[in-house]
mmCIF file of C-alpha atoms in Angstrom:
data_model
loop_
_atom_site.group_PDB
_atom_site.id
_atom_site.type_symbol
_atom_site.label_atom_id
_atom_site.label_comp_id
_atom_site.label_asym_id
_atom_site.label_seq_id
_atom_site.Cartn_x
_atom_site.Cartn_y
_atom_site.Cartn_z
ATOM 1 C CA MET A 759 9.435 -0.485 -36.558
ATOM 2 C CA PRO A 760 10.710 -2.934 -33.841
ATOM 3 C CA ASP A 761 10.495 -1.935 -30.242
ATOM 4 C CA PRO A 762 14.167 -1.318 -29.251
ATOM 5 C CA ALA A 763 13.414 -2.441 -25.660
ATOM 6 C CA LEU A 764 12.328 -5.832 -26.798
ATOM 7 C CA THR A 765 13.789 -7.678 -29.811
ATOM 8 C CA THR A 766 12.201 -11.089 -30.267
ATOM 9 C CA SER A 767 13.159 -14.329 -31.941
ATOM 10 C CA THR A 768 11.387 -17.631 -31.952
ATOM 11 C CA ASP A 769 11.872 -19.863 -28.905
ATOM 12 C CA PRO A 770 11.393 -23.468 -30.097
ATOM 13 C CA ALA A 771 11.009 -24.761 -26.582
ATOM 14 C CA SER A 772 8.113 -22.549 -25.751
ATOM 15 C CA ASP A 773 6.784 -21.561 -29.248
ATOM 16 C CA THR A 774 6.770 -18.034 -27.832
ATOM 17 C CA PRO A 775 8.929 -15.019 -28.812
ATOM 18 C CA ALA A 776 12.228 -15.316 -26.954
ATOM 19 C CA ASP A 777 13.452 -12.138 -25.264
ATOM 20 C CA THR A 778 16.918 -10.907 -26.139
ATOM 21 C CA THR A 779 16.745 -7.781 -24.026
ATOM 22 C CA THR A 780 20.048 -6.840 -22.378
ATOM 23 C CA PRO A 781 19.961 -8.251 -18.779
ATOM 24 C CA GLY A 782 19.200 -5.316 -16.438
ATOM 25 C CA ALA A 783 17.376 -3.220 -19.023
ATOM 26 C CA ALA A 784 14.032 -1.879 -17.909
ATOM 27 C CA PRO A 785 11.184 -3.476 -19.730
ATOM 28 C CA ALA A 786 9.011 -1.125 -21.860
ATOM 29 C CA PRO A 787 5.342 -0.630 -20.698
ATOM 30 C CA ALA A 788 3.236 -3.597 -21.935
ATOM 31 C CA ASP A 789 0.085 -1.549 -22.144
ATOM 32 C CA ALA A 790 -1.967 1.146 -20.481
ATOM 33 C CA ALA A 791 -1.759 -0.769 -17.249
ATOM 34 C CA ASP A 792 2.064 -0.265 -17.234
ATOM 35 C CA ALA A 793 1.768 3.373 -17.927
ATOM 36 C CA ALA A 794 -0.740 3.780 -15.129
ATOM 37 C CA ALA A 795 1.555 1.933 -12.773
ATOM 38 C CA THR A 796 4.411 4.294 -13.447
ATOM 39 C CA ALA A 797 2.353 7.389 -13.518
ATOM 40 C CA PRO A 798 2.188 9.843 -10.670
ATOM 41 C CA ARG A 799 -0.495 9.252 -8.131
ATOM 42 C CA GLU A 800 -3.493 11.611 -8.400
ATOM 43 C CA ALA A 801 -4.025 13.945 -5.336
ATOM 44 C CA GLY A 802 -5.699 11.913 -2.577
ATOM 45 C CA GLY A 803 -5.973 8.771 -4.843
ATOM 46 C CA ALA A 804 -4.045 5.588 -5.599
ATOM 47 C CA ARG A 805 -2.574 4.288 -8.819
ATOM 48 C CA PRO A 806 -4.905 2.077 -10.763
ATOM 49 C CA PRO A 807 -4.537 -1.632 -9.563
ATOM 50 C CA ARG A 808 -4.700 -3.260 -13.002
ATOM 51 C CA SER A 809 -0.987 -3.585 -13.499
ATOM 52 C CA ALA A 810 -0.433 -5.082 -10.074
ATOM 53 C CA ALA A 811 -3.267 -7.475 -10.677
ATOM 54 C CA THR A 812 -1.770 -8.541 -13.993
ATOM 55 C CA ARG A 813 1.600 -9.099 -12.328
ATOM 56 C CA ALA A 814 0.027 -11.136 -9.611
ATOM 57 C CA ALA A 815 -1.797 -13.323 -12.075
ATOM 58 C CA ILE A 816 1.302 -13.962 -13.982
ATOM 59 C CA LEU A 817 3.382 -14.878 -10.847
ATOM 60 C CA ALA A 818 0.530 -17.164 -9.611
ATOM 61 C CA ALA A 819 0.402 -18.961 -12.895
ATOM 62 C CA ALA A 820 4.221 -19.245 -13.124
ATOM 63 C CA ARG A 821 4.350 -20.809 -9.668
ATOM 64 C CA ASP A 822 1.680 -23.328 -10.670
ATOM 65 C CA ARG A 823 3.479 -24.128 -13.928
ATOM 66 C CA PHE A 824 6.936 -24.364 -12.425
ATOM 67 C CA ALA A 825 5.514 -26.631 -9.648
ATOM 68 C CA ALA A 826 3.683 -28.882 -12.071
ATOM 69 C CA GLU A 827 6.229 -29.089 -14.871
ATOM 70 C CA GLY A 828 9.626 -27.954 -13.511
ATOM 71 C CA TYR A 829 11.625 -24.960 -14.686
ATOM 72 C CA GLU A 830 12.869 -26.558 -17.958
ATOM 73 C CA ARG A 831 9.469 -27.781 -19.250
ATOM 74 C CA ALA A 832 7.332 -24.816 -18.156
ATOM 75 C CA THR A 833 6.778 -22.389 -21.022
ATOM 76 C CA ILE A 834 6.057 -18.674 -21.238
ATOM 77 C CA ARG A 835 3.101 -19.552 -23.501
ATOM 78 C CA ALA A 836 1.537 -21.961 -20.970
ATOM 79 C CA ILE A 837 2.064 -19.526 -18.194
ATOM 80 C CA ALA A 838 0.479 -16.693 -20.088
ATOM 81 C CA LYS A 839 -2.486 -18.904 -21.104
ATOM 82 C CA GLU A 840 -3.123 -19.721 -17.448
ATOM 83 C CA ALA A 841 -2.910 -16.072 -16.470
ATOM 84 C CA GLY A 842 -5.331 -15.169 -19.291
ATOM 85 C CA ILE A 843 -2.871 -12.750 -21.040
ATOM 86 C CA ASP A 844 -0.847 -12.577 -24.208
ATOM 87 C CA PRO A 845 2.647 -14.119 -23.864
ATOM 88 C CA SER A 846 4.350 -10.866 -25.079
ATOM 89 C CA MET A 847 3.038 -9.258 -21.926
ATOM 90 C CA VAL A 848 4.946 -11.677 -19.732
ATOM 91 C CA MET A 849 8.145 -10.926 -21.668
ATOM 92 C CA ARG A 850 7.558 -7.215 -21.228
ATOM 93 C CA TYR A 851 7.103 -7.495 -17.541
ATOM 94 C CA TYR A 852 9.858 -10.029 -16.749
ATOM 95 C CA GLY A 853 12.214 -10.151 -19.777
ATOM 96 C CA ASN A 854 12.477 -13.888 -20.113
ATOM 97 C CA LYS A 855 11.809 -17.174 -18.270
ATOM 98 C CA ALA A 856 14.728 -16.760 -15.955
ATOM 99 C CA GLY A 857 13.571 -13.273 -14.961
ATOM 100 C CA LEU A 858 10.083 -14.656 -14.394
ATOM 101 C CA PHE A 859 11.328 -17.502 -12.298
ATOM 102 C CA ALA A 860 13.434 -15.095 -10.123
ATOM 103 C CA ALA A 861 10.405 -12.962 -9.534
ATOM 104 C CA ALA A 862 8.102 -15.855 -8.892
ATOM 105 C CA SER A 863 10.496 -17.433 -6.335
ATOM 106 C CA GLU A 864 11.170 -14.219 -4.458
ATOM 107 C CA ILE A 865 10.573 -15.010 -0.818
ATOM 108 C CA GLU A 866 10.779 -12.912 2.403
ATOM 109 C CA VAL A 867 10.291 -14.952 5.508
ATOM 110 C CA HIS A 868 10.803 -11.970 7.679
ATOM 111 C CA ALA A 869 12.362 -14.069 10.354
ATOM 112 C CA PRO A 870 12.083 -12.378 13.774
ATOM 113 C CA ASP A 871 14.975 -10.963 15.866
ATOM 114 C CA LEU A 872 15.243 -13.597 18.596
ATOM 115 C CA THR A 873 18.052 -11.899 20.541
ATOM 116 C CA HIS A 874 15.501 -10.234 23.002
ATOM 117 C CA VAL A 875 13.217 -13.305 23.225
ATOM 118 C CA PRO A 876 13.430 -15.235 26.567
ATOM 119 C CA HIS A 877 15.460 -18.522 25.859
ATOM 120 C CA ASP A 878 12.588 -20.714 27.084
ATOM 121 C CA GLU A 879 10.179 -19.096 24.558
ATOM 122 C CA LEU A 880 12.338 -19.394 21.387
ATOM 123 C CA GLY A 881 10.669 -22.518 20.093
ATOM 124 C CA ALA A 882 7.126 -21.155 20.480
ATOM 125 C CA ARG A 883 8.108 -17.824 18.947
ATOM 126 C CA LEU A 884 9.639 -19.424 15.752
ATOM 127 C CA VAL A 885 6.600 -21.885 15.254
ATOM 128 C CA ARG A 886 4.041 -19.109 15.625
ATOM 129 C CA HIS A 887 5.915 -16.741 13.340
ATOM 130 C CA PHE A 888 6.089 -19.323 10.537
ATOM 131 C CA LEU A 889 2.550 -20.272 10.886
ATOM 132 C CA GLU A 890 1.526 -16.627 10.538
ATOM 133 C CA ARG A 891 3.853 -16.075 7.534
ATOM 134 C CA TRP A 892 2.731 -19.182 5.698
ATOM 135 C CA GLU A 893 -0.992 -18.229 6.063
ATOM 136 C CA SER A 894 -0.453 -14.655 5.004
ATOM 137 C CA ASP A 895 1.745 -15.130 2.003
ATOM 138 C CA GLU A 896 0.756 -17.720 -0.628
ATOM 139 C CA THR A 897 4.209 -17.362 -2.311
ATOM 140 C CA LEU A 898 5.646 -19.537 0.483
ATOM 141 C CA THR A 899 3.273 -22.365 -0.304
ATOM 142 C CA GLY A 900 3.800 -21.855 -4.062
ATOM 143 C CA MET A 901 7.582 -22.187 -3.597
ATOM 144 C CA MET A 902 7.323 -25.100 -1.404
ATOM 145 C CA ARG A 903 5.409 -26.874 -4.198
ATOM 146 C CA VAL A 904 8.112 -25.818 -6.687
ATOM 147 C CA GLY A 905 10.963 -26.822 -4.275
ATOM 148 C CA VAL A 906 9.745 -30.387 -3.970
ATOM 149 C CA THR A 907 9.339 -30.865 -7.710
ATOM 150 C CA ASN A 908 12.440 -29.449 -9.410
ATOM 151 C CA ASP A 909 16.006 -28.575 -8.749
ATOM 152 C CA ALA A 910 15.697 -24.825 -9.485
ATOM 153 C CA GLY A 911 12.994 -24.457 -6.853
ATOM 154 C CA ALA A 912 14.930 -26.563 -4.360
ATOM 155 C CA GLN A 913 17.981 -24.499 -4.897
ATOM 156 C CA ARG A 914 15.978 -21.330 -4.304
ATOM 157 C CA MET A 915 14.544 -22.651 -1.018
ATOM 158 C CA ARG A 916 18.181 -23.548 0.147
ATOM 159 C CA LYS A 917 19.240 -20.003 -0.566
ATOM 160 C CA VAL A 918 16.401 -18.565 1.458
ATOM 161 C CA PHE A 919 17.295 -20.925 4.354
ATOM 162 C CA ALA A 920 20.998 -20.007 4.218
ATOM 163 C CA GLU A 921 20.418 -16.217 3.832
ATOM 164 C CA GLN A 922 17.285 -15.519 5.967
ATOM 165 C CA ILE A 923 16.816 -18.200 8.524
ATOM 166 C CA GLU A 924 20.197 -19.572 9.454
ATOM 167 C CA PRO A 925 21.679 -16.217 10.501
ATOM 168 C CA VAL A 926 18.717 -15.549 12.809
ATOM 169 C CA LEU A 927 19.087 -18.855 14.526
ATOM 170 C CA SER A 928 22.905 -18.500 14.658
ATOM 171 C CA ALA A 929 22.422 -15.372 16.713
ATOM 172 C CA VAL A 930 20.837 -17.301 19.616
ATOM 173 C CA CYS A 931 22.586 -20.667 19.228
ATOM 174 C CA PRO A 932 24.467 -21.421 22.472
ATOM 175 C CA VAL A 933 27.301 -23.009 20.493
ATOM 176 C CA PRO A 934 28.007 -21.075 17.269
ATOM 177 C CA GLU A 935 29.725 -23.953 15.563
ATOM 178 C CA GLU A 936 26.609 -26.055 15.932
ATOM 179 C CA ALA A 937 24.343 -23.415 14.412
ATOM 180 C CA GLU A 938 24.199 -24.960 10.913
ATOM 181 C CA LEU A 939 23.389 -28.444 12.169
ATOM 182 C CA ARG A 940 20.705 -27.073 14.594
ATOM 183 C CA SER A 941 19.204 -24.842 11.846
ATOM 184 C CA GLY A 942 18.853 -27.847 9.579
ATOM 185 C CA LEU A 943 17.016 -29.834 12.250
ATOM 186 C CA ILE A 944 14.696 -26.880 12.892
ATOM 187 C CA ALA A 945 14.068 -26.556 9.185
ATOM 188 C CA SER A 946 13.098 -30.325 8.952
ATOM 189 C CA GLN A 947 10.258 -29.725 11.471
ATOM 190 C CA VAL A 948 9.038 -26.388 10.192
ATOM 191 C CA LEU A 949 9.046 -27.273 6.533
ATOM 192 C CA GLY A 950 7.743 -30.731 7.282
ATOM 193 C CA MET A 951 4.633 -29.188 8.956
ATOM 194 C CA ALA A 952 4.256 -26.689 6.099
ATOM 195 C CA LEU A 953 4.345 -29.530 3.498
ATOM 196 C CA CYS A 954 1.789 -31.534 5.376
ATOM 197 C CA ARG A 955 -0.527 -28.560 6.313
ATOM 198 C CA TYR A 956 -0.388 -26.406 3.141
ATOM 199 C CA VAL A 957 0.759 -28.516 0.225
ATOM 200 C CA LEU A 958 -0.395 -32.048 0.826
ATOM 201 C CA HIS A 959 -3.392 -30.997 3.044
ATOM 202 C CA ILE A 960 -3.106 -33.980 5.300
ATOM 203 C CA PRO A 961 -6.374 -33.705 7.298
ATOM 204 C CA PRO A 962 -4.957 -34.024 10.925
ATOM 205 C CA ALA A 963 -2.226 -31.446 10.181
ATOM 206 C CA VAL A 964 -4.812 -29.038 8.545
ATOM 207 C CA ALA A 965 -7.251 -29.413 11.414
ATOM 208 C CA LEU A 966 -4.843 -28.325 14.143
ATOM 209 C CA SER A 967 -5.288 -24.765 15.473
ATOM 210 C CA HIS A 968 -2.275 -22.469 15.727
ATOM 211 C CA ASP A 969 -2.130 -23.021 19.425
ATOM 212 C CA GLU A 970 -2.124 -26.815 18.910
ATOM 213 C CA VAL A 971 0.595 -26.654 16.323
ATOM 214 C CA VAL A 972 2.707 -24.487 18.599
ATOM 215 C CA ALA A 973 2.059 -26.902 21.544
ATOM 216 C CA TRP A 974 3.205 -29.848 19.459
ATOM 217 C CA LEU A 975 6.172 -28.382 17.587
ATOM 218 C CA ALA A 976 7.640 -25.806 19.991
ATOM 219 C CA PRO A 977 9.251 -28.229 22.434
ATOM 220 C CA THR A 978 10.977 -30.098 19.564
ATOM 221 C CA ILE A 979 12.186 -26.733 18.052
ATOM 222 C CA GLN A 980 13.318 -25.591 21.459
ATOM 223 C CA ARG A 981 15.278 -28.744 22.031
ATOM 224 C CA TYR A 982 16.891 -28.613 18.598
ATOM 225 C CA LEU A 983 17.964 -25.089 19.192
ATOM 226 C CA MET A 984 19.065 -25.089 22.913
ATOM 227 C CA ALA A 985 19.642 -28.656 24.293
ATOM 228 C CA ASP A 986 22.974 -30.383 24.449
ATOM 229 C CA LEU A 987 23.940 -32.546 21.558
ATOM 230 C CA PRO A 988 23.053 -36.249 22.069
#
């Protein structure tokens, strides 16, 4: 008898069952790992990590495929193969390719509150924060790769910039109406270094220590944020 939470049909683009689950409906557990993930924790213990590990493998494979092939060409079947699981499990966890992309491209940059940072230290604070974030969360590098290879990824990166970074910079920009321009200039430096250091692995950029990156970039970021317009 069909699972009411997941009715499938054939997706000719991916040769994988296409999900027709109503948007927003909770996916049914894919296997015992799902049941373990939703079960109460045992006293003094933690939930079994298998479900989390499976999801992490799916998301890592999805970022690789989206970066290599773009959103339209990447298929659920190829992503599942790379993750080492059955395609139906991807559908159970994320519903469809759109849901998978949304999950794979979820980014939190945790931009710092700069309103209490001394004005002459703003550039250094921003550069150091983004170095630490990039090296502690591989999602950022994955989405950088996706963003430079297809429109869906680029759109997602622009949304992150507009919603998470620009408001933080606007709060300390000396001329509010210039905040958008100044934020764009700062992004060009931060994302440029990230691209060279973490995606393209250009040796001189990779070889720099955190302190050296801060010493080189912070003055430029500081000027873009606080200096008078040319």
